[in-house]
Coordinates of C-alpha atoms and ligand atoms in Angstrom, one line a residue:
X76 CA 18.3 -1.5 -31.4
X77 CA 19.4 -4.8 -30.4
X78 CA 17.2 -7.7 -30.1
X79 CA 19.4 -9.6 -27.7
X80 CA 19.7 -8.3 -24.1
X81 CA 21.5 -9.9 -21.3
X82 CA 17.8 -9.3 -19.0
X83 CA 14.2 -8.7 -20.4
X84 CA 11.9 -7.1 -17.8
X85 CA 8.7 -7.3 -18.3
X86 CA 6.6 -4.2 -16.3
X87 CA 8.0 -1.3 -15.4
X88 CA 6.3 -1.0 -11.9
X89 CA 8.1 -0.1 -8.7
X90 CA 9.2 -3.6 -8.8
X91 CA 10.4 -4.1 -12.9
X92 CA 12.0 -0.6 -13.2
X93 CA 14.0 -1.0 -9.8
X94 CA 14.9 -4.5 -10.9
X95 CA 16.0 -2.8 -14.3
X96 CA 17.9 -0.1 -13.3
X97 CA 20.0 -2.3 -10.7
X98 CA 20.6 -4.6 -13.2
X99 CA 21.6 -1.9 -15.8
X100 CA 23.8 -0.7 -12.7
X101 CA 25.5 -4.2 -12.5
X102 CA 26.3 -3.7 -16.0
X103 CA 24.3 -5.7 -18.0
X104 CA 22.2 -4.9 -21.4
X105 CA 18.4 -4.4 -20.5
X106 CA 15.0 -3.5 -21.8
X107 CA 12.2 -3.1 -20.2
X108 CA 8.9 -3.8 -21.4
X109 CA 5.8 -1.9 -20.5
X110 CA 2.0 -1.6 -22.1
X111 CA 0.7 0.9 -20.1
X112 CA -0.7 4.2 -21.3
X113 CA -0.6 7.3 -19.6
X114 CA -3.8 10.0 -18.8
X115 CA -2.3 12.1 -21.5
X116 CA -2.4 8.9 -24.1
X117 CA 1.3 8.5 -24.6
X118 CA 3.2 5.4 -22.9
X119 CA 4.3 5.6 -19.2
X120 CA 6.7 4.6 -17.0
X121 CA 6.1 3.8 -13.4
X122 CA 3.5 0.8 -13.1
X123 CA 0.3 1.3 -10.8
X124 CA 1.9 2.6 -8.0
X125 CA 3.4 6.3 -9.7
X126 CA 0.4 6.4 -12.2
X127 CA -2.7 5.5 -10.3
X128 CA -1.7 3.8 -7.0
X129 CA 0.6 4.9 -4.2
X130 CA 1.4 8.5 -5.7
X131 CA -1.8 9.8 -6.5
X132 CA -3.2 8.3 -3.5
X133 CA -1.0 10.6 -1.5
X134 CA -1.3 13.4 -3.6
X135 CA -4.8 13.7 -2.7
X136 CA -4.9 12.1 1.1
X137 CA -2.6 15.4 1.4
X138 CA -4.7 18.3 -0.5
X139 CA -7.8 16.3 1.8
X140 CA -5.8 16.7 5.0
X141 CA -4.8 20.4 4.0
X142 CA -8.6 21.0 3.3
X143 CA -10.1 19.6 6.5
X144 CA -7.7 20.7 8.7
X145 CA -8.4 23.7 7.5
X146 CA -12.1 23.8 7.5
X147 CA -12.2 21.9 11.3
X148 CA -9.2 22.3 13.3
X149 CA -7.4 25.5 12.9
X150 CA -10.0 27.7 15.1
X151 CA -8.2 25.8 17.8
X152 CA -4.9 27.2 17.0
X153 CA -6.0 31.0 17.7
X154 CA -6.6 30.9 13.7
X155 CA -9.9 31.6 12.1
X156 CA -10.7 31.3 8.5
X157 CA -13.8 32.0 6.6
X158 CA -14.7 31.7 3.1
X159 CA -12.3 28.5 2.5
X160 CA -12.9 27.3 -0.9
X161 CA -12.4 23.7 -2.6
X162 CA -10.9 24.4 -6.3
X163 CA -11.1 20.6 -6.8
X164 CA -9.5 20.6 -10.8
X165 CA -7.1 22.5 -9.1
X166 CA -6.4 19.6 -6.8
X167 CA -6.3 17.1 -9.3
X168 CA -4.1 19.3 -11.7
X169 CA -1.5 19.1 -8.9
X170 CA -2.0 15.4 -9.0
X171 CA -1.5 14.6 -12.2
X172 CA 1.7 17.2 -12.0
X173 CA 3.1 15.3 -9.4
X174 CA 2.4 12.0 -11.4
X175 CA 3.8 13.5 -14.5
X176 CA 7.0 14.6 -12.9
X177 CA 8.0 11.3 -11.1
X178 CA 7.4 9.1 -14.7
X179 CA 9.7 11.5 -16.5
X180 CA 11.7 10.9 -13.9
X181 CA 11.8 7.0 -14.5
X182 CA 12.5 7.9 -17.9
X183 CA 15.4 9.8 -17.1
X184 CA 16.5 7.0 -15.6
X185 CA 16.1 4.9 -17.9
X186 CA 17.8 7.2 -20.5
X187 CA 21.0 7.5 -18.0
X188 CA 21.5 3.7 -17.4
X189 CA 21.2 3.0 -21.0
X190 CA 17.7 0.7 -20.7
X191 CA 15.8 0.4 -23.7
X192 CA 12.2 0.7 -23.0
X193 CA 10.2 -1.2 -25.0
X194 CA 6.5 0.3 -25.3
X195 CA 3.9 -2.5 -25.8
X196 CA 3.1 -6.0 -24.1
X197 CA 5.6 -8.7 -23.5
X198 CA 4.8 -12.5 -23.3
X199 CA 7.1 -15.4 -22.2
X200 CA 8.1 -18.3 -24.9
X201 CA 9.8 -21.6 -24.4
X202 CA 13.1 -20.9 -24.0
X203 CA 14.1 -18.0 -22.5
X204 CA 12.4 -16.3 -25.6
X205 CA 9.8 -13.1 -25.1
X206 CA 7.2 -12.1 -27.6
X207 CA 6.8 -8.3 -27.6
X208 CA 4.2 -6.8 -29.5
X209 CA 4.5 -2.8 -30.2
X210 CA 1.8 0.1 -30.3
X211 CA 1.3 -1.0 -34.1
X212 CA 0.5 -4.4 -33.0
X213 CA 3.5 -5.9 -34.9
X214 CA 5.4 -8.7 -32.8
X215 CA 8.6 -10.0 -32.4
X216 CA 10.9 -11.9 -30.4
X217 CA 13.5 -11.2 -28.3
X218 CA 15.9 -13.3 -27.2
X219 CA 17.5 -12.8 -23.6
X220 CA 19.6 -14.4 -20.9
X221 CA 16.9 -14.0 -18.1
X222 CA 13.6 -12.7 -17.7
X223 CA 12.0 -10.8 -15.3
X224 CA 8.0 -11.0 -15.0
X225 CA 7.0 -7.7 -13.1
X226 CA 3.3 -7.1 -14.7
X227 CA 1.7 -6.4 -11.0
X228 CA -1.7 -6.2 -10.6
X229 CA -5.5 -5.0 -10.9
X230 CA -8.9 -4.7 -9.0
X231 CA -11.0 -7.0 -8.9
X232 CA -13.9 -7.0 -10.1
X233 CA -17.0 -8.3 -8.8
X234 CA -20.3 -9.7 -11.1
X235 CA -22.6 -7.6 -7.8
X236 CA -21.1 -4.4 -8.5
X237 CA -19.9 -4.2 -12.6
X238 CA -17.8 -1.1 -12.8
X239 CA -19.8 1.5 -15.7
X240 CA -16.5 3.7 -15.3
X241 CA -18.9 6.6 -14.3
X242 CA -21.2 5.6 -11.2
X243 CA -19.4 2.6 -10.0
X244 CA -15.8 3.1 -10.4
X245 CA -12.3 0.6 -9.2
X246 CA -9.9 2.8 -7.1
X247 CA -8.5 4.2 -10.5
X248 CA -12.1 5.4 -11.2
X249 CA -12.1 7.2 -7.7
X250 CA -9.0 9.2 -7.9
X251 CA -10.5 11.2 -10.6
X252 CA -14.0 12.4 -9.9
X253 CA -14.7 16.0 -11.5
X254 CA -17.3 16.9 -8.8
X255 CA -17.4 15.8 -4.8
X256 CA -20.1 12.9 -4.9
X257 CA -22.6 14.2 -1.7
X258 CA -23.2 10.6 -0.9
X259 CA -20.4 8.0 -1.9
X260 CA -20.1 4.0 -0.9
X261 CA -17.1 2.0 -0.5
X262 CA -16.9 -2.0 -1.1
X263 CA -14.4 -3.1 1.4
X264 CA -12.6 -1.7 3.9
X265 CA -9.1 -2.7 3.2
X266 CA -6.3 -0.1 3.0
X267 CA -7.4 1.3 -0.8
X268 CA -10.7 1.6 0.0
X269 CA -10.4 3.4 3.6
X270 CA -7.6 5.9 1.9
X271 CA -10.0 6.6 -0.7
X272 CA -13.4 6.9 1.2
X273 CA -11.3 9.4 3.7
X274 CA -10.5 11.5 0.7
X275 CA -14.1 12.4 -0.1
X276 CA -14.8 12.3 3.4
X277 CA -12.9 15.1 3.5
X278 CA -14.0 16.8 1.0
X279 CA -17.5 16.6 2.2
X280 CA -19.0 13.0 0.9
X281 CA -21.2 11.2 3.4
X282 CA -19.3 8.2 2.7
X283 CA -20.4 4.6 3.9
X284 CA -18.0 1.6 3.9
X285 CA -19.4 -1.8 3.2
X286 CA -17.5 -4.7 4.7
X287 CA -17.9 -8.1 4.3
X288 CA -15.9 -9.6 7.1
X289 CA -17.1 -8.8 10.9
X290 CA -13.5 -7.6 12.1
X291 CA -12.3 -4.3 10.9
X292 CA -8.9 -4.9 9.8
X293 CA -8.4 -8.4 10.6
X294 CA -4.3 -8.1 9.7
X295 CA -3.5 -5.1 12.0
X296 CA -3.0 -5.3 15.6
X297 CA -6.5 -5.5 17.2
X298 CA -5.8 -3.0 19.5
X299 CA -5.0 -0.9 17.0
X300 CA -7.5 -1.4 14.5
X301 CA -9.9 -0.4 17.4
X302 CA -8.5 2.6 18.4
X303 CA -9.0 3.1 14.0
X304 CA -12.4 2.5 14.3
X305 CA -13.3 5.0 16.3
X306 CA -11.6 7.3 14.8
X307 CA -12.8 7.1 11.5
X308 CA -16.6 7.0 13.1
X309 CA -15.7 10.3 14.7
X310 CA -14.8 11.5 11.0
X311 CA -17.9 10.5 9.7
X312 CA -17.1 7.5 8.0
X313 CA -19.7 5.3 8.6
X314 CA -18.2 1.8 8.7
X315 CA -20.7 -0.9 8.5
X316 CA -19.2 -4.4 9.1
X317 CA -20.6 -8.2 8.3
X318 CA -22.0 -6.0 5.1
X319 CA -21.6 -8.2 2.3
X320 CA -23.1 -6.2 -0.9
X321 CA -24.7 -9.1 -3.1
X322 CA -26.2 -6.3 -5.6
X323 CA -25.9 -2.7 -7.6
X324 CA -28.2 -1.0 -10.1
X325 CA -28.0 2.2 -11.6
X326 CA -30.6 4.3 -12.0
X327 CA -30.5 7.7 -13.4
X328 CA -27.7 9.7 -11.0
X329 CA -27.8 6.9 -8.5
X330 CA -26.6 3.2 -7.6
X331 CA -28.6 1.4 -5.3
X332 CA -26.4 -1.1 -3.5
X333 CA -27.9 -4.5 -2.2
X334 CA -25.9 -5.8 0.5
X335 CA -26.6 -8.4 3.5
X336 CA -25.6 -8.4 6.9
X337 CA -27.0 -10.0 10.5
X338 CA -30.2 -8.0 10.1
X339 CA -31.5 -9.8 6.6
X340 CA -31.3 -7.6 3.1
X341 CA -30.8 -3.8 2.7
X342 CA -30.9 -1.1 0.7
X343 CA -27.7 2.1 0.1
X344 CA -28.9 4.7 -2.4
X345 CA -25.4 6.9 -3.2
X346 CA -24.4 9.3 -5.8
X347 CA -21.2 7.0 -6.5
X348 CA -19.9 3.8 -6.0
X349 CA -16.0 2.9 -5.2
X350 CA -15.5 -1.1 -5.7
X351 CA -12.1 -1.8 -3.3
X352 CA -12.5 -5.7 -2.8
X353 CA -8.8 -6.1 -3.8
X354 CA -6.1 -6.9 -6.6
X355 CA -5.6 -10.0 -8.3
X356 CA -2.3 -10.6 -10.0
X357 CA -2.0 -10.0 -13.7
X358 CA -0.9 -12.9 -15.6
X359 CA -3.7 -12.8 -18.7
X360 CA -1.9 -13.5 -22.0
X361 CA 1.7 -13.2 -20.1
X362 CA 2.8 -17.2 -21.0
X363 CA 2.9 -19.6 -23.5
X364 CA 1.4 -23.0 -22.6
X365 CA 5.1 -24.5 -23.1
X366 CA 6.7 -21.5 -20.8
X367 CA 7.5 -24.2 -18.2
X368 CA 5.8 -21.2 -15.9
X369 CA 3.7 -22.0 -13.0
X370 CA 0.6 -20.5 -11.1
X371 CA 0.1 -21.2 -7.3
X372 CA -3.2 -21.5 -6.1
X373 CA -3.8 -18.1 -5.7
X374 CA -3.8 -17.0 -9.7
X375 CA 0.0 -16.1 -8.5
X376 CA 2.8 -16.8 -10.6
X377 CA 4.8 -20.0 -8.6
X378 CA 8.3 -18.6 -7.1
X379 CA 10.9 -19.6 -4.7
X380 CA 12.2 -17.3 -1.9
X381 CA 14.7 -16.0 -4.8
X382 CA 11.8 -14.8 -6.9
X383 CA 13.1 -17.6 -9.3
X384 CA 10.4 -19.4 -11.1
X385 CA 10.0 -23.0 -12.2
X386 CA 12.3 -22.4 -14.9
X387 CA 15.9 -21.1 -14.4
X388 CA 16.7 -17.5 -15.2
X389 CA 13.4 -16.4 -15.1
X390 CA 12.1 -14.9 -12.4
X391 CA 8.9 -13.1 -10.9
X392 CA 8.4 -9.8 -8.6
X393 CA 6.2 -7.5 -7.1
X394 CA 2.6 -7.8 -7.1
X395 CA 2.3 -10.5 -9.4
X396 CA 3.8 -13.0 -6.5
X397 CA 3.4 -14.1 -2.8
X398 CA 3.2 -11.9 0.0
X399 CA 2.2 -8.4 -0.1
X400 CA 1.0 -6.0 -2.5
X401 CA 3.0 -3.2 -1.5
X402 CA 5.4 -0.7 -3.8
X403 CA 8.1 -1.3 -1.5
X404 CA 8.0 -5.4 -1.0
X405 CA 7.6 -5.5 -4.9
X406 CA 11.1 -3.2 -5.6
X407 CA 13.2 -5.0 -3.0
X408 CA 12.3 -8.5 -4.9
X409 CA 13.6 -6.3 -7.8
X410 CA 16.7 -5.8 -6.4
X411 CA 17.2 -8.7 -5.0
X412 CA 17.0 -10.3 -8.2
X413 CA 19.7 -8.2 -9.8
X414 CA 21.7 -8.8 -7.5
X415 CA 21.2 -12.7 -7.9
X416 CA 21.6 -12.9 -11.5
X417 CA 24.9 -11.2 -11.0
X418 CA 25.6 -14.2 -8.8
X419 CA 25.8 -11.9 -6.1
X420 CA 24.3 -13.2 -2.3
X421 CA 20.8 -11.4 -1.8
X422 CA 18.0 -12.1 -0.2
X423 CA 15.2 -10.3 0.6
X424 CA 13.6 -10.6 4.8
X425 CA 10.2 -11.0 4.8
X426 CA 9.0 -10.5 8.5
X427 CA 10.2 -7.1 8.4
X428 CA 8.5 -5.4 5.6
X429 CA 6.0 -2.2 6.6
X430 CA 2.5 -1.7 6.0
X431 CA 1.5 1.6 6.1
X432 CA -2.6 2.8 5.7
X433 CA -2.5 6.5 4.7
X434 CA -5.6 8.1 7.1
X435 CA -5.5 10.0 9.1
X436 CA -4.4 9.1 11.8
X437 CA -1.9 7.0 10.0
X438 CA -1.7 3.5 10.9
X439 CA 1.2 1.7 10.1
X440 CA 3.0 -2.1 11.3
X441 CA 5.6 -4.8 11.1
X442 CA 6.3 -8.4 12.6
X443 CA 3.4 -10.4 14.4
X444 CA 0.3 -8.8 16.1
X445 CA -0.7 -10.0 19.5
X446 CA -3.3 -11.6 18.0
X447 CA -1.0 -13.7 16.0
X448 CA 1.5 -14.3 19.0
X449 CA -1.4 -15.7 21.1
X450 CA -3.0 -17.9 18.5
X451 CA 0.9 -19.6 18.6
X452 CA 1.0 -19.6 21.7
X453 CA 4.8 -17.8 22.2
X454 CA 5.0 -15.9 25.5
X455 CA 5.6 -12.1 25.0
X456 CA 5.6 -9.1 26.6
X457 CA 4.0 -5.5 25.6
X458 CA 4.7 -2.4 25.9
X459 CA 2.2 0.8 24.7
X460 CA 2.1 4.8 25.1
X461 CA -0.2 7.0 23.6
X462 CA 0.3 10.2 21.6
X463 CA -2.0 12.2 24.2
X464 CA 0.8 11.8 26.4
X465 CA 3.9 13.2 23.7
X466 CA 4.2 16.6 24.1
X467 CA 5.1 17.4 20.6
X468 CA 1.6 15.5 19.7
X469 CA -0.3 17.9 22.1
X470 CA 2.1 21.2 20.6
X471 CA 0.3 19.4 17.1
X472 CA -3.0 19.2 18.4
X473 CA -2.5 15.5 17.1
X474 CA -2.7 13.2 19.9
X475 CA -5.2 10.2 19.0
X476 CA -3.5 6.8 18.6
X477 CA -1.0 4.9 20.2
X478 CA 2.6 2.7 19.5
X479 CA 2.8 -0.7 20.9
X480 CA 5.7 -2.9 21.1
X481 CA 5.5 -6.3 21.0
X482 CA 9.0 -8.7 22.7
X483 CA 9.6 -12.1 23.5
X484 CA 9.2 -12.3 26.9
X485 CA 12.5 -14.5 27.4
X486 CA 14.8 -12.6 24.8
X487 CA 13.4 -9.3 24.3
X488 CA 13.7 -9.1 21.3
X489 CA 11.3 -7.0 19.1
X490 CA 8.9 -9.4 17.5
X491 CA 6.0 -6.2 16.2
X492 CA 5.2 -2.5 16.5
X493 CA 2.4 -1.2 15.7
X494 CA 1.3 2.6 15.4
X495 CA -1.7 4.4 15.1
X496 CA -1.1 8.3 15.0
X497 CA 1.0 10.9 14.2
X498 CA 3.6 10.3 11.4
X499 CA 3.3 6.5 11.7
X500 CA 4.2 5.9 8.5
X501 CA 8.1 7.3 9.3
X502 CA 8.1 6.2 12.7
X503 CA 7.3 2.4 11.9
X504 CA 10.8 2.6 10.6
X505 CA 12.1 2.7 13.8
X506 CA 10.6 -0.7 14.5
X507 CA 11.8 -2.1 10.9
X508 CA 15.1 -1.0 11.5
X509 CA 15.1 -2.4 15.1
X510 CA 14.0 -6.1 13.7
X511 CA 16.2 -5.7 10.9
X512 CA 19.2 -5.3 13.5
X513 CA 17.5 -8.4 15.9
X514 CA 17.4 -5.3 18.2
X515 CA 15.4 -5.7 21.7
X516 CA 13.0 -3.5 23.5
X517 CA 15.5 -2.6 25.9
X518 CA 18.0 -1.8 22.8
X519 CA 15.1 1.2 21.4
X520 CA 14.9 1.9 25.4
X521 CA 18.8 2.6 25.8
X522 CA 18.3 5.0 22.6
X523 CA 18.0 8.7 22.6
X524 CA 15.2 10.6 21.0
X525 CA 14.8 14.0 20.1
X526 CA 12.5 16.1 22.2
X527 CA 10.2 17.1 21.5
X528 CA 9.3 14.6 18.9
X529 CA 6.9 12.3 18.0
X530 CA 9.3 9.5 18.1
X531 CA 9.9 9.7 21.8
X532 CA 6.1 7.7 21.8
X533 CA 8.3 4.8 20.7
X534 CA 11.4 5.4 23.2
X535 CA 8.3 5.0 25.9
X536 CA 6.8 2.4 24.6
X537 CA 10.0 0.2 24.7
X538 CA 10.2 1.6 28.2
X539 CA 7.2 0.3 29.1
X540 CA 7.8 -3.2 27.5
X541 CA 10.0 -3.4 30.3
X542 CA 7.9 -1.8 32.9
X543 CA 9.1 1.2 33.1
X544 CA 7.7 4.7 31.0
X545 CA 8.1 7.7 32.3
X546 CA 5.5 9.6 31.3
X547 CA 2.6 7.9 32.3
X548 CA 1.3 7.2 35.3
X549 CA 0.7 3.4 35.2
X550 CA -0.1 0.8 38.3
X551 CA 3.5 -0.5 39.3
X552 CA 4.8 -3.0 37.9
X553 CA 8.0 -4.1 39.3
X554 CA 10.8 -2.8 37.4
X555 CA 13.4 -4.5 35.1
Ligands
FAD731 P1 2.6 -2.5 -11.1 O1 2.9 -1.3 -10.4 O2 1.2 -2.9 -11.2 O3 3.3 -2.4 -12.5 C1 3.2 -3.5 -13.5 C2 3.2 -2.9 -14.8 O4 3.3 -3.9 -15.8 C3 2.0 -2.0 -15.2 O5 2.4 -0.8 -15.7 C4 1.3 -2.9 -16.3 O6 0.6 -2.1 -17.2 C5 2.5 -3.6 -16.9 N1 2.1 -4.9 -17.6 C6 1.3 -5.8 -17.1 N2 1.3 -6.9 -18.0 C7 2.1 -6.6 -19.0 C8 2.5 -7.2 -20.2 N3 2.1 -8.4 -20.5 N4 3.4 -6.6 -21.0 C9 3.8 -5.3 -20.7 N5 3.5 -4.7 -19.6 C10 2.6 -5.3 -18.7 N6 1.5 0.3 -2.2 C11 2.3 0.8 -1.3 O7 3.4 0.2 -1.0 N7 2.1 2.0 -0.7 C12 0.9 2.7 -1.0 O8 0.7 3.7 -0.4 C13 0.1 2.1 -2.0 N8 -1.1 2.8 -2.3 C14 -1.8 2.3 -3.3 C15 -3.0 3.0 -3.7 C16 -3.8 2.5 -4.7 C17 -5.1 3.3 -5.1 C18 -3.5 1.3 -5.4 C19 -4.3 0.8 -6.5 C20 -2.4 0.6 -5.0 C21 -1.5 1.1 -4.0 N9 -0.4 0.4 -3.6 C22 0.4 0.9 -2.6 C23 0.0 -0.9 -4.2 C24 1.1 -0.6 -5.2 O9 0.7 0.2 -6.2 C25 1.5 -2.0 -5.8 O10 1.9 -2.9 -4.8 C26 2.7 -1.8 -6.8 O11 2.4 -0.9 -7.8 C27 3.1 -3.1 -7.4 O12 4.2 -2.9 -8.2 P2 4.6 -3.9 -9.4 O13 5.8 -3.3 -10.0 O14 4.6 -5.3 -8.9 O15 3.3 -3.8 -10.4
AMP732 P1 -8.0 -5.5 0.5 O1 -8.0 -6.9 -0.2 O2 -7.2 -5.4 1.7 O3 -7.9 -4.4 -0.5 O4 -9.5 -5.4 1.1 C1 -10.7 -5.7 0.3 C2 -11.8 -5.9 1.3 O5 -13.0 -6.0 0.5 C3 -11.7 -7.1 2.1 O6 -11.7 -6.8 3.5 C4 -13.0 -7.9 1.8 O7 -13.5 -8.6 2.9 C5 -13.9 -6.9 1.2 N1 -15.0 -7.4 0.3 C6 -14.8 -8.3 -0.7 N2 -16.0 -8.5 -1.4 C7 -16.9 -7.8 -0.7 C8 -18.3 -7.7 -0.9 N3 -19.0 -8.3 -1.8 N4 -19.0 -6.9 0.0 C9 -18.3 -6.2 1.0 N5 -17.0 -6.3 1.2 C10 -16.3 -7.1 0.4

């Protein structure tokens, strides 16, 4: 094995192994450092999001879905079922298969682009040197061209709720209970810890969301997060806003949760406790004081719009930088930063990336909210239609939410979409794609959609930026 590579990554996340296998692609010598063991013991590929993030999120927002729909909505359908039973380890075998399968599959392609993956934890020396320290806990250096720091992120923990890794659990914790807690609470309701509460919701938890802040989602589309509310409340999750937990003690089988809101000090007595307050970025024992490496103010590490840091040739993705925590932001930086250290152009456009909240229904958005439009004060124009009026949504018996387009009033061009319901994870494309193209609202409303499909809510809600859907009857407006 050689101990001099043209580019060291260190983290083999969604953004270090995607950064590592475009490099490899651009034909330089790479290895890839990662400390991260798997639930079986042996090292993993794959980084938060395959192991105990994104994918096994899904995995079980999926089985959930299957098992409510199941239990709730198919007498509708002419389709009655009795004795349905929840296998959870069943579930959570599946899970883990579907974890297990994509990490080999990193591996694989690692194997076919010749990157040597280094199992253990990488730290950054003065020049352009890494540390890496194995299994064995025996170090050595590495010397390398360029660097990339990809080590990502974890939860945060909080001194009013300590994690015992059996009663009050991070999101990691909650994506592996062996039993369905009866009564289960939620600090914060931010994207992990709604996707999580709706899994046991599902599955039969009373669940109860503590939120600090008095605006449910204060970065989605206000209309939007609405129109979420209530549909989680329908659910049964019972979403308790201004809730600011200041306390958490376990006694026997319970945690009794202290938290404050506008009515003084109460009390939540639950079975188990999920702790979803956020990530912070990982950067503990990752630089030498003489690295020439910078934080921001944020705990981040300090990086231009190239990812590069404040030392040439070594540069910082994903999670552990600016900007979202999301798979997908973290893997284009990756790229992008292959590309660049091939002295290739690259860049990577930041007012278009997707957020997606896996509920049901799905909520997902890109490019400003009205609420961000209005507080600058650009004119725009709006357009919405809602899935109780797509006949593919009614042939689903799926028709809560809503797309809205957001335009410039003077241009038309797309400046947002945001979607709650049906498949608005792959529908939000539409909007990306638009932006990406600088297309207008009148450019999705010259389009043809499939019907019947979901997608023709957005073909009417770019009509109706203009003043003119079809299928709804709305007061006139005069046409464009
Ligand atoms: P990570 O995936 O965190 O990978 C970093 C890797 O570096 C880790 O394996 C870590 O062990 C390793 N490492 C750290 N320090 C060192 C070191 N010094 N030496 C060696 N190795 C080191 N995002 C989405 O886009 N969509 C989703 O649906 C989604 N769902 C999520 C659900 C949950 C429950 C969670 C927790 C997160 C979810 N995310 C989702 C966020 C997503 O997982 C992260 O944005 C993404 O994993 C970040 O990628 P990354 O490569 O920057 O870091
Ligand atoms: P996110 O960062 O999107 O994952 O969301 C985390 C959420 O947790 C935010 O909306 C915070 O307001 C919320 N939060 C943080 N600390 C507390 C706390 N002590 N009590 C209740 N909610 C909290």
């Amino acid at each position: 094995m050689s101990d001099n590579y043209d580019v060291v990554v260190i983290g083999a996340g969604p953004a270090g192994y995607v950064a590592a296998i475009r490099c490899a692609q651009l034909g330089m010598s790479v290895a890839c450092i990662d400390k991260r063991i798997g639930s079986n013991g042996k090292p993993v590929l794959g980084g938060t999001c395959l192991n105990v993030g994104c994918i096994p999120s899904k995995a079980l927002l999926d089985s959930s879905q299957r098992y409510s729909d199941i239990t709730n909505k198919m007498a509708v359908h002419g389709v009655n079922i009795k004795g349905v039973k929840l296998d959870l380890e069943t579930m959570m075998g599946r899970k883990e298969r579907i974890v297990g399968n994509l990490t080999a599959g990193i591996h694989s392609l690692f194997k076919a682009n010749g990157i040597t993956w280094l199992e253990g934890s990488g730290r950054v020396l003065a020049g352009k040197q890494v540390e890496f320290t194995g299994q064995n806990q025996e170090a050595k250096i590495i010397a390398t061209e360029n660097i990339i720091i990809a080590t990502g992120s974890s939860p945060i923990e909080i001194s009013s709720a300590s994690l015992d890794n059996n009663r009050i659990v991070d999101s990691t914790g909650a994506l592996e209970f062996a039993n369905v807690p009866k009564t289960l609470g939620v600090i914060g309701a931010g994207i992990i810890g709604l996707e999580l509460g709706s899994v046991w919701r599902r599955l039969g938890a009373d669940v109860v969301v503590l939120e600090a802040q008095d605006t449910f989602l204060s970065m989605v589309d206000q209309q939007v997060a609405k129109e979420a509310k209530k549909q989680f409340s329908q659910q049964g999750l019972d979403i308790r806003l201004g809730a600011r937990v200041t306390g958490t003690e376990v006694k026997g089988n319970k945690v009794t949760v202290t938290y404050v809101d506008t009515s003084g000090d109460n009390e939540l007595v639950v079975d188990k406790l999920i702790v979803a307050v956020g990530r912070r970025p990982n950067t503990e024992n990752l630089l030498s004081a003489d690295s020439g490496i910078n934080l921001d103010e944020r705990g981040c590490i300090f990086v231009d719009e190239n990812c590069q840091t404040d030392m040439p040739g070594i540069y910082a993705v994903g999670d552990v930088v600016r900007g979202p925590m999301l798979a997908h932001k973290g893997s284009e930086e990756g790229m992008m930063v292959a590309e660049l250290i091939a002295e290739h152009k690259a860049a990577v456009n930041y007012e278009t990336i997707p957020s997606v909240i896996y509920t049901h229904p799905e909520i997902a958005w890109v490019g400003k909210t009205e609420e961000e439009l209005k507080k600058s004060g650009d004119a725009y124009q709006v357009g919405v239609f809602p899935f109780a009026a797509n006949g593919r949504a009614m042939a689903a018996e799926d028709t809560a939410g809503i797309v809205k387009i957001i335009a410039d009033k003077k241009t038309d061009r797309i400046l947002g979409m945001h979607i709650i319901g049906p498949s608005a994870g792959d529908l939000i494309a539409q909007g990306v794609i638009a932006m990406e193209f600088a297309g207008s609202s009148e450019d999705l409303a010259l389009t043809v959609f499939a019907h019947p499909t979901v997608s023709e809510a957005v073909h009417e809600a770019a009509l109706d930026t203009l003043g003119r859907a079809v299928h709804i009857a709305k007061k006139r407006r005069p046409a464009k």
